[in-house]
PDB file of C-alpha atoms in Angstrom:
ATOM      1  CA  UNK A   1     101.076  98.645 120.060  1.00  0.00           C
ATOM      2  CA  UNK A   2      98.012  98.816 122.624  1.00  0.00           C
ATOM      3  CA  UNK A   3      97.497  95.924 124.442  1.00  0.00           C
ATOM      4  CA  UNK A   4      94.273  95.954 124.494  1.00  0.00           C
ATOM      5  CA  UNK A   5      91.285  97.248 121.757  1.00  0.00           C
ATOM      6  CA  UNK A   6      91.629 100.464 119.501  1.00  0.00           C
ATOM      7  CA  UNK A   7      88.689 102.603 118.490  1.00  0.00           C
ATOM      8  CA  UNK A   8      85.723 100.372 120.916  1.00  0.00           C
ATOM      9  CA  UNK A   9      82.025 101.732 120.660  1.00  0.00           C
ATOM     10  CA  UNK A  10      80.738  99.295 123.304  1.00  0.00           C
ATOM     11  CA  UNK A  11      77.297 100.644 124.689  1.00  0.00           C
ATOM     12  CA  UNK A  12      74.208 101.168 122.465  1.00  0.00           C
ATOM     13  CA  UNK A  13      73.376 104.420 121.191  1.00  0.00           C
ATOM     14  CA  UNK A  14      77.321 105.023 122.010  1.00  0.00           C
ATOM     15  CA  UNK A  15      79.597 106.366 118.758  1.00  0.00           C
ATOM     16  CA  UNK A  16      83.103 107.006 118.387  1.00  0.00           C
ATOM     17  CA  UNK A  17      84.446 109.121 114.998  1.00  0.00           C
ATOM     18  CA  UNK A  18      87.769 109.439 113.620  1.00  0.00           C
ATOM     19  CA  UNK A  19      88.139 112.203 111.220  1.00  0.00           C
ATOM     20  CA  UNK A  20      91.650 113.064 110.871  1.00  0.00           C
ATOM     21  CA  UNK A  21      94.934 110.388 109.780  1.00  0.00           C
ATOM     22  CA  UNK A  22      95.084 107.777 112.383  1.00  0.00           C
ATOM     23  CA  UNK A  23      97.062 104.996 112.875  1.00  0.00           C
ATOM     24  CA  UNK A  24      96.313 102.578 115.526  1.00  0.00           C
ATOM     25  CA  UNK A  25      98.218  99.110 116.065  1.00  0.00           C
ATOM     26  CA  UNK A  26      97.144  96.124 118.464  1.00  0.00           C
ATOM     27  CA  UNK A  27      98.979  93.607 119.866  1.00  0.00           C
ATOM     28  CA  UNK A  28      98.685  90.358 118.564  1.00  0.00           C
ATOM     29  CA  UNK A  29      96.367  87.577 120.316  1.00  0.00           C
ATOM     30  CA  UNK A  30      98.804  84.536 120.507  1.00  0.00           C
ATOM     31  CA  UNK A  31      96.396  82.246 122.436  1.00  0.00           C
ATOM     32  CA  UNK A  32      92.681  80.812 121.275  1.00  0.00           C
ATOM     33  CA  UNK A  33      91.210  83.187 124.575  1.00  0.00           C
ATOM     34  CA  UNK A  34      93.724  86.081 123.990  1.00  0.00           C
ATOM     35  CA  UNK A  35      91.940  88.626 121.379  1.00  0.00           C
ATOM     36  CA  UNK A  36      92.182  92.108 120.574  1.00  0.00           C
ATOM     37  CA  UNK A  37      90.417  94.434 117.808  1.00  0.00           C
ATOM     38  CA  UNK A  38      91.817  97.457 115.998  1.00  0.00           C
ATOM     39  CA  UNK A  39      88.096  98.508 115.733  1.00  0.00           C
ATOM     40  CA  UNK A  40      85.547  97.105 118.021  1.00  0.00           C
ATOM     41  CA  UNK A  41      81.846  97.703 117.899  1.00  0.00           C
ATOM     42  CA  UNK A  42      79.948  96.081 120.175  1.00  0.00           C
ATOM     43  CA  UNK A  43      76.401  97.955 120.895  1.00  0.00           C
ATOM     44  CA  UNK A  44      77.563 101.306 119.473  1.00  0.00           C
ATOM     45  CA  UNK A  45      78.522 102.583 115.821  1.00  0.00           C
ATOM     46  CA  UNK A  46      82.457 102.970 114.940  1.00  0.00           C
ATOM     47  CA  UNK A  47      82.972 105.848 111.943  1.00  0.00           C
ATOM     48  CA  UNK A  48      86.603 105.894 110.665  1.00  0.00           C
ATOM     49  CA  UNK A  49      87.460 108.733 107.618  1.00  0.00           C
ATOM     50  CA  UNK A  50      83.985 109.031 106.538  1.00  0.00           C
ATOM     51  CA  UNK A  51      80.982 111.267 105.868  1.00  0.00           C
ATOM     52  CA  UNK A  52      76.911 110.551 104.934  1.00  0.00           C
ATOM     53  CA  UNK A  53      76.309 112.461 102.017  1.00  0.00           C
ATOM     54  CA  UNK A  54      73.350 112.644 100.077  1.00  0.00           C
ATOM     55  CA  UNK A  55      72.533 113.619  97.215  1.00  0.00           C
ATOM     56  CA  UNK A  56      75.658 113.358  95.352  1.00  0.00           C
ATOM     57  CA  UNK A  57      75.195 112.010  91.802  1.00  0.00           C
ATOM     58  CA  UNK A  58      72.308 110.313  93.162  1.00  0.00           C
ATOM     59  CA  UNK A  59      74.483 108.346  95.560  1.00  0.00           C
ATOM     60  CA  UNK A  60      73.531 108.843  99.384  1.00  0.00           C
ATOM     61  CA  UNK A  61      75.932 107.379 101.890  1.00  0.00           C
ATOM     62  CA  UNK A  62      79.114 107.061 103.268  1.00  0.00           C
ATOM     63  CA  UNK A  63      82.394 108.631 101.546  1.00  0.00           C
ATOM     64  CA  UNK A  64      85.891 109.322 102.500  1.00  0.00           C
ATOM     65  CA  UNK A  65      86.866 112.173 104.028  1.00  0.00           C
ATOM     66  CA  UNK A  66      90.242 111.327 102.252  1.00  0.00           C
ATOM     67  CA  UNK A  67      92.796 111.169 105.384  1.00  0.00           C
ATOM     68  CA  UNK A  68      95.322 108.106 106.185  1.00  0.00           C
ATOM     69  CA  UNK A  69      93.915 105.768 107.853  1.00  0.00           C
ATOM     70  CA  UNK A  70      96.571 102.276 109.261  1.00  0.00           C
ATOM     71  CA  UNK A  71      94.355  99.720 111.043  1.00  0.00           C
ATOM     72  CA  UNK A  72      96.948  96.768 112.103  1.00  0.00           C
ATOM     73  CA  UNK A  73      94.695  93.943 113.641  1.00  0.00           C
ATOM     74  CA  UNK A  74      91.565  92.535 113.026  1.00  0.00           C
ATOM     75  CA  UNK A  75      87.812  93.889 113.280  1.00  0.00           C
ATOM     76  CA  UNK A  76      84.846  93.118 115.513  1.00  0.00           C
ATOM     77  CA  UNK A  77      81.806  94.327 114.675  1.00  0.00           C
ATOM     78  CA  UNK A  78      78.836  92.417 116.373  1.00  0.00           C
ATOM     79  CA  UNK A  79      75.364  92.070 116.512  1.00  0.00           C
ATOM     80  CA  UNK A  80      73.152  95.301 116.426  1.00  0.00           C
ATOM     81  CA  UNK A  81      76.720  97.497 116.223  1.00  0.00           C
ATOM     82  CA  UNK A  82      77.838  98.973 112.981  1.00  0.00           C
ATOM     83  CA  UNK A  83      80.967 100.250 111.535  1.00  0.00           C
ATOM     84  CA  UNK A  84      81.572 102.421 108.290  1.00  0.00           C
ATOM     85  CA  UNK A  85      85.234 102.026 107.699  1.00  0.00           C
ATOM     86  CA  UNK A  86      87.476 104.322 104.842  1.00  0.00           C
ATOM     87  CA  UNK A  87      91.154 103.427 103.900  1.00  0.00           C
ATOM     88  CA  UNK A  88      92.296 105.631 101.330  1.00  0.00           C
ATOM     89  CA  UNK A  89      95.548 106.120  99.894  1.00  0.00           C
ATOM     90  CA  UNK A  90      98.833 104.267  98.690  1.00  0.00           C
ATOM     91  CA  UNK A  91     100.049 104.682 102.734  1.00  0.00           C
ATOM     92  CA  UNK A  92      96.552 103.304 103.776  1.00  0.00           C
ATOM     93  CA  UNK A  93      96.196 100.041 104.925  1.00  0.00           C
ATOM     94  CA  UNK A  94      93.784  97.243 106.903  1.00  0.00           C
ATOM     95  CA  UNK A  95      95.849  94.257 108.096  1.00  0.00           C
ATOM     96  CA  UNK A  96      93.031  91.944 109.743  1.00  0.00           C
ATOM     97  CA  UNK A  97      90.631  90.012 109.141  1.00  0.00           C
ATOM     98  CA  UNK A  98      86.788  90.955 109.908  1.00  0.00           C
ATOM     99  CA  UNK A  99      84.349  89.022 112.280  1.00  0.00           C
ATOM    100  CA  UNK A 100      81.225  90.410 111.962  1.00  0.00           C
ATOM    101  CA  UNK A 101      77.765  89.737 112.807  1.00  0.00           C
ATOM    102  CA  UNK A 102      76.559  93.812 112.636  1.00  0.00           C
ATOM    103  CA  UNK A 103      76.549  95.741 109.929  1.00  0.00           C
ATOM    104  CA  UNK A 104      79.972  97.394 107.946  1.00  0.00           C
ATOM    105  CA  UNK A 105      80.374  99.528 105.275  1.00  0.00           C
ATOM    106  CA  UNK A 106      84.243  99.591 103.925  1.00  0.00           C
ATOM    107  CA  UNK A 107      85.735 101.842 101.460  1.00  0.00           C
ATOM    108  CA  UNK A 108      88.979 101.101  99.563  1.00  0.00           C
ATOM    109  CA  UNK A 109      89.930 103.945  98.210  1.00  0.00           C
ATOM    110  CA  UNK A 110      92.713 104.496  95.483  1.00  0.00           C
ATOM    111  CA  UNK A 111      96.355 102.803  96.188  1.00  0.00           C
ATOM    112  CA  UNK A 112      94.811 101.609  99.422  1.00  0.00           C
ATOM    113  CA  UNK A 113      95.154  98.175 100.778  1.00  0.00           C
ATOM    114  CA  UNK A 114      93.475  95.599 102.854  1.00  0.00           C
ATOM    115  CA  UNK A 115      95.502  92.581 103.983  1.00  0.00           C
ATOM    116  CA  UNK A 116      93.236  89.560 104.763  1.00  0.00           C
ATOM    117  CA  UNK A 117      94.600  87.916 107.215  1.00  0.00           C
ATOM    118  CA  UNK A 118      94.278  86.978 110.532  1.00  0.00           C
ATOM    119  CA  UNK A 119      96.430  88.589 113.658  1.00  0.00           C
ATOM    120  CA  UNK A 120      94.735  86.500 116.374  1.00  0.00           C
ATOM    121  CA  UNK A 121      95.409  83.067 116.686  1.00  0.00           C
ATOM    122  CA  UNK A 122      91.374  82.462 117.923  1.00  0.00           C
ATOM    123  CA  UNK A 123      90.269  84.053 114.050  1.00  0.00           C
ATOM    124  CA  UNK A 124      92.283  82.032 112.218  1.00  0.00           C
ATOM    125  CA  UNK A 125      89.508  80.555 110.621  1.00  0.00           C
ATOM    126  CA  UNK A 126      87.473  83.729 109.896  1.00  0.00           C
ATOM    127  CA  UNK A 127      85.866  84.396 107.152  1.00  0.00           C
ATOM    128  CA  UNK A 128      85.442  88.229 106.631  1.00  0.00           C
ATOM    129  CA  UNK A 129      82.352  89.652 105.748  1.00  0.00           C
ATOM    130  CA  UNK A 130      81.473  93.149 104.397  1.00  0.00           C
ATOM    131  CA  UNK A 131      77.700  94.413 103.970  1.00  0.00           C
ATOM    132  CA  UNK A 132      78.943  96.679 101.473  1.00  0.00           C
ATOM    133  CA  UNK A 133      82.484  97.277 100.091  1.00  0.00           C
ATOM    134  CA  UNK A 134      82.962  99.816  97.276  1.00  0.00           C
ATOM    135  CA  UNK A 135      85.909 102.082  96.399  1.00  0.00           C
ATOM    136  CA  UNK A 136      88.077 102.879  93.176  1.00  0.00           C
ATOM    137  CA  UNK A 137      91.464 101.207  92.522  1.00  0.00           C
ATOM    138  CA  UNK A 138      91.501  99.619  96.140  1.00  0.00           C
ATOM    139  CA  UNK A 139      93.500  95.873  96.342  1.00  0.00           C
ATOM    140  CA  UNK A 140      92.606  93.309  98.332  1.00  0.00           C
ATOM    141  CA  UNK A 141      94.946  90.893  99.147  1.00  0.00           C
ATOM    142  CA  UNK A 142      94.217  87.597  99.732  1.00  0.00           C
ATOM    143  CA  UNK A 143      97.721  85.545 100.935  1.00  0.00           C
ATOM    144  CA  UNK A 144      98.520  81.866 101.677  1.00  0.00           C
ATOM    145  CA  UNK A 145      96.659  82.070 104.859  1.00  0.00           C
ATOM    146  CA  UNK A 146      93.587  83.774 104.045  1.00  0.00           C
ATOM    147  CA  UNK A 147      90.382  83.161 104.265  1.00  0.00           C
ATOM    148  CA  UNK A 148      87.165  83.630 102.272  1.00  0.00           C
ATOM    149  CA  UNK A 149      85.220  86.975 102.488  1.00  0.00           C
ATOM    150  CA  UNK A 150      81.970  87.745 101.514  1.00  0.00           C
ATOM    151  CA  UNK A 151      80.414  90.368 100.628  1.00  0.00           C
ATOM    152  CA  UNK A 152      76.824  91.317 100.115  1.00  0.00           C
ATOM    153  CA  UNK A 153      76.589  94.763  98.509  1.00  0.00           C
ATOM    154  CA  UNK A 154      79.463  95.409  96.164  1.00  0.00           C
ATOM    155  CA  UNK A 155      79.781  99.185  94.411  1.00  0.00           C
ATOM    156  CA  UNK A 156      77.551 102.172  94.806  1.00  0.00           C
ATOM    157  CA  UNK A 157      76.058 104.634  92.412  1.00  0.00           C
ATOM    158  CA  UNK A 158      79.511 106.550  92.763  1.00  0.00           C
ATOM    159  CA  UNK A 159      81.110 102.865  90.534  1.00  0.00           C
ATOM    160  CA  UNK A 160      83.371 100.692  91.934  1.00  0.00           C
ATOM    161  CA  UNK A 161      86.401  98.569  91.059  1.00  0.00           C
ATOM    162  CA  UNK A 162      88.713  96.872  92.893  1.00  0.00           C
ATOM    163  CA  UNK A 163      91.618  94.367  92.755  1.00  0.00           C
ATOM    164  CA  UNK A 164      92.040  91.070  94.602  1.00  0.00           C
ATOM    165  CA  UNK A 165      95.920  90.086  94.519  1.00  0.00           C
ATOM    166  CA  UNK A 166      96.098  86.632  94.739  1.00  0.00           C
ATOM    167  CA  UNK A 167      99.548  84.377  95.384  1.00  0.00           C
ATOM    168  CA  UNK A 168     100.199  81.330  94.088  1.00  0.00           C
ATOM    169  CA  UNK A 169     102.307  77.797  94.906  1.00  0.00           C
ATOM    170  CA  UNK A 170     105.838  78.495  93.731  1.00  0.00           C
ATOM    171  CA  UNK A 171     105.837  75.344  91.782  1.00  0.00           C
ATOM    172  CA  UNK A 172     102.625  75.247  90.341  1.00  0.00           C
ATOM    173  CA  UNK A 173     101.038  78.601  89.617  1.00  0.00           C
ATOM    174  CA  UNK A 174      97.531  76.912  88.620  1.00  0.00           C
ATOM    175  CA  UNK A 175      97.524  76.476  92.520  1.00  0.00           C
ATOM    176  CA  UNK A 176      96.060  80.056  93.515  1.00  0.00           C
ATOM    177  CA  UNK A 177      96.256  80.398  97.296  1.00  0.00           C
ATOM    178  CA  UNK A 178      94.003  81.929  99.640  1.00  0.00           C
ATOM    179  CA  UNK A 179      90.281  81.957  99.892  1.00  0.00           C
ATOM    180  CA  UNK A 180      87.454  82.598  97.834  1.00  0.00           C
ATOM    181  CA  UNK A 181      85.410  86.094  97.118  1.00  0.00           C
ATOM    182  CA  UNK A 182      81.920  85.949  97.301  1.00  0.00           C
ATOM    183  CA  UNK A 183      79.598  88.828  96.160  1.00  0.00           C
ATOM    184  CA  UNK A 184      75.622  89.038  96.625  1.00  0.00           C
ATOM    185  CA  UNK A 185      74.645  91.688  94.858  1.00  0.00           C
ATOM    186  CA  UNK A 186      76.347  94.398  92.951  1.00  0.00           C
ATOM    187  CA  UNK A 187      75.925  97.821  91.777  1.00  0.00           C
ATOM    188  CA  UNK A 188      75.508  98.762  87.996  1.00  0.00           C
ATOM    189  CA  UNK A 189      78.522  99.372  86.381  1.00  0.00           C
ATOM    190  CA  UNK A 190      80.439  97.413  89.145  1.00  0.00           C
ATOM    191  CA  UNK A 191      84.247  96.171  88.195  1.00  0.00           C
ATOM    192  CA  UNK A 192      86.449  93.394  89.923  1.00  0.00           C
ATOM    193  CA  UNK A 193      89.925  92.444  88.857  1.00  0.00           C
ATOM    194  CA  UNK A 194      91.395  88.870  90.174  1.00  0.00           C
ATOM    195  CA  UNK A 195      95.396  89.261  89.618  1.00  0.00           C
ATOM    196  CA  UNK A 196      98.437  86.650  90.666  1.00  0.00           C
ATOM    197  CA  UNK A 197     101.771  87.351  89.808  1.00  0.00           C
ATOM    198  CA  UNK A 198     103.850  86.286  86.548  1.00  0.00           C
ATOM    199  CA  UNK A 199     106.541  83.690  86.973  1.00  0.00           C
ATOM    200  CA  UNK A 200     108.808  81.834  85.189  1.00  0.00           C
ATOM    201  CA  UNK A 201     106.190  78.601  85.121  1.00  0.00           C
ATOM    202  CA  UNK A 202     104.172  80.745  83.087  1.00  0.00           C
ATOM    203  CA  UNK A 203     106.124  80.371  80.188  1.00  0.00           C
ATOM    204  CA  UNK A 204     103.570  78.951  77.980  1.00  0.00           C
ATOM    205  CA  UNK A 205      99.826  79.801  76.580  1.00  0.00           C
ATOM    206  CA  UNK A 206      98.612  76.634  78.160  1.00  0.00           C
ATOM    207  CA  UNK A 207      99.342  76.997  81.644  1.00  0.00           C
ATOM    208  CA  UNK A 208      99.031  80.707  81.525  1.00  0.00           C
ATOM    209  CA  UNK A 209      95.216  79.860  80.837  1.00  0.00           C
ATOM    210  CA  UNK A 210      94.563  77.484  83.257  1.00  0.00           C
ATOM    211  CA  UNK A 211      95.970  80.282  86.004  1.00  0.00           C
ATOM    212  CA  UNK A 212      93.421  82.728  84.348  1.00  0.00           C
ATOM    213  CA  UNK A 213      90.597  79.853  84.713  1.00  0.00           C
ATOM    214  CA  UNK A 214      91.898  79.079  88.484  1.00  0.00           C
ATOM    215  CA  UNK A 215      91.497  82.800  89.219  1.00  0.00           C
ATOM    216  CA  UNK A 216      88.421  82.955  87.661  1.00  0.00           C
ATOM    217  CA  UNK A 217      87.124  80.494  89.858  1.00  0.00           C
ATOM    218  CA  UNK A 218      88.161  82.516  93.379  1.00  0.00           C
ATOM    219  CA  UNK A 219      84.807  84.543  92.401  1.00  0.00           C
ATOM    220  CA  UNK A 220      81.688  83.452  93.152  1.00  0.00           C
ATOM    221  CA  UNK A 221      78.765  86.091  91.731  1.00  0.00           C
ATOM    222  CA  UNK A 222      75.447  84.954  93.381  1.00  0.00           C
ATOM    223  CA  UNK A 223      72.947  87.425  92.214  1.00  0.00           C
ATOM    224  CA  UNK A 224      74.044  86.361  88.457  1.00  0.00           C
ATOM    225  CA  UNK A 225      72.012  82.941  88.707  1.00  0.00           C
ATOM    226  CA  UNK A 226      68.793  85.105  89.027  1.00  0.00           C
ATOM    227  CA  UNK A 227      69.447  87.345  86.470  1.00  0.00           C
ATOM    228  CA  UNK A 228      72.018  90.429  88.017  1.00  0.00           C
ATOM    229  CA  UNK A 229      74.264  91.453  85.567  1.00  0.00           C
ATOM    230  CA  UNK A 230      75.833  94.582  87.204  1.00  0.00           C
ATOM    231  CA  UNK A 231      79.362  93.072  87.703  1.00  0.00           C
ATOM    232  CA  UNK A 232      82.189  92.603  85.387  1.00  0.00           C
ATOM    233  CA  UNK A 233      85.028  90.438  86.503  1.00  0.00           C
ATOM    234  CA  UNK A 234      88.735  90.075  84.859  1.00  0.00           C
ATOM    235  CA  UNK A 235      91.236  87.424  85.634  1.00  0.00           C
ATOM    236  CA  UNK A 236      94.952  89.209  84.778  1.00  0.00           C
ATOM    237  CA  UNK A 237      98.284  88.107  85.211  1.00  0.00           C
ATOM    238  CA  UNK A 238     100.340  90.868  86.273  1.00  0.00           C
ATOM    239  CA  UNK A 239     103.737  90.973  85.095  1.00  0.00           C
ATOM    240  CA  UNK A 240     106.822  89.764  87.598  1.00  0.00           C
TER     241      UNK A 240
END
């Protein structure tokens, strides 16, 4: 692990790019003023396993270059800096959470995985925030300890769906853990998928609705109160 920051653009007008597999670890902040970020932007731009394209089925913007990308710790991103971010892959993976004040694009791409959850004790009570998050077949996974995330662009013109695991309390599954998922806006065509895990207190019709309705309500959809109707959402239970 580096003790210390991973990939830091710290000046303005200053850019750092990572274009092949990379995986970069922090060590953990234990104390409220110890803190260190897998990705840091902080006056500059951060590019991790991406490329602006234009052009491409009428989509312009950021894609993945399709490498491995491990980021183990969380993100800083802060006012006037920018990140666009690309895990891709069933080995790809974002443990963190994501304090951010700038502006961040994320992909997900598919098998790819972003736990939500804090590795500094001083963001503990984070709540991530994406300006746009898109990707296909990407899981999020939200865990005991994690908090909301919001997001304010979901999908592109290139479509979108993701998962969102969700766990549960082991003796009442209608209990779903973790924080809630908000969305702004979405693209057309956009597709979300809120999943917990099958147990053996899902044995009946009853409850097994009441953990679909308790996942339902993780999602909160604000463009659709004026209107938007560009996002489908499914509550599943996946089998155990």
């Amino acid at each position: 692990d580096v003790v210390g920051n991973g990939l830091v653009a710290s000046q303005s007008g200053g850019s750092i790019n990572v274009k092949n597999n990379a995986k970069i670890s922090v060590a953990k902040g234990t104390e409220d003023n110890s803190y260190y970020s897998v990705v840091a932007a902080n006056g500059g731009v951060v590019s991790a396993n991406t490329t602006k394209v234009s052009g491409l089925n009428a989509y312009g913007g950021y894609v993945s270059n399709g490498r491995t990308l491990q980021l183990d710790g969380d993100i800083y991103i802060g006012a006037s800096s920018a990140a666009n971010i690309a895990v891709d892959g069933r080995d790809g993976y974002l443990k963190g959470v994501i304090n951010n004040s700038g502006n961040l694009e994320l992909i997900l791409g598919t098998g790819a995985s972003w736990y939500n959850t804090a590795t500094n004790v001083s963001e503990k009570d984070t709540v991530s925030h994406i300006n746009t998050l898109s990707g296909c077949n990407g899981t999020i996974y939200q865990l005991a300890d994690s908090n909301d995330i919001t997001v304010g662009k979901y999908g592109n013109a290139l479509g979108t769906y993701l998962n969102v695991h969700y766990t549960h309390d082991d003796s009442d599954p209608t209990k779903i853990l973790g924080g809630n998922i908000t969305i702004n806006n979405a693209s057309a065509d956009s597709e979300i998928y809120l999943v917990t895990d099958y147990d053996a207190n899902m044995n009946s019709a009853e409850v097994q609705n009441d953990v679909l309705d308790a996942l339902a309500h993780k999602l909160f959809y604000n463009a659709y109160v004026t209107g938007e109707r560009n996002l489908t959402a499914v509550a599943q239970i996946a089998e155990g």
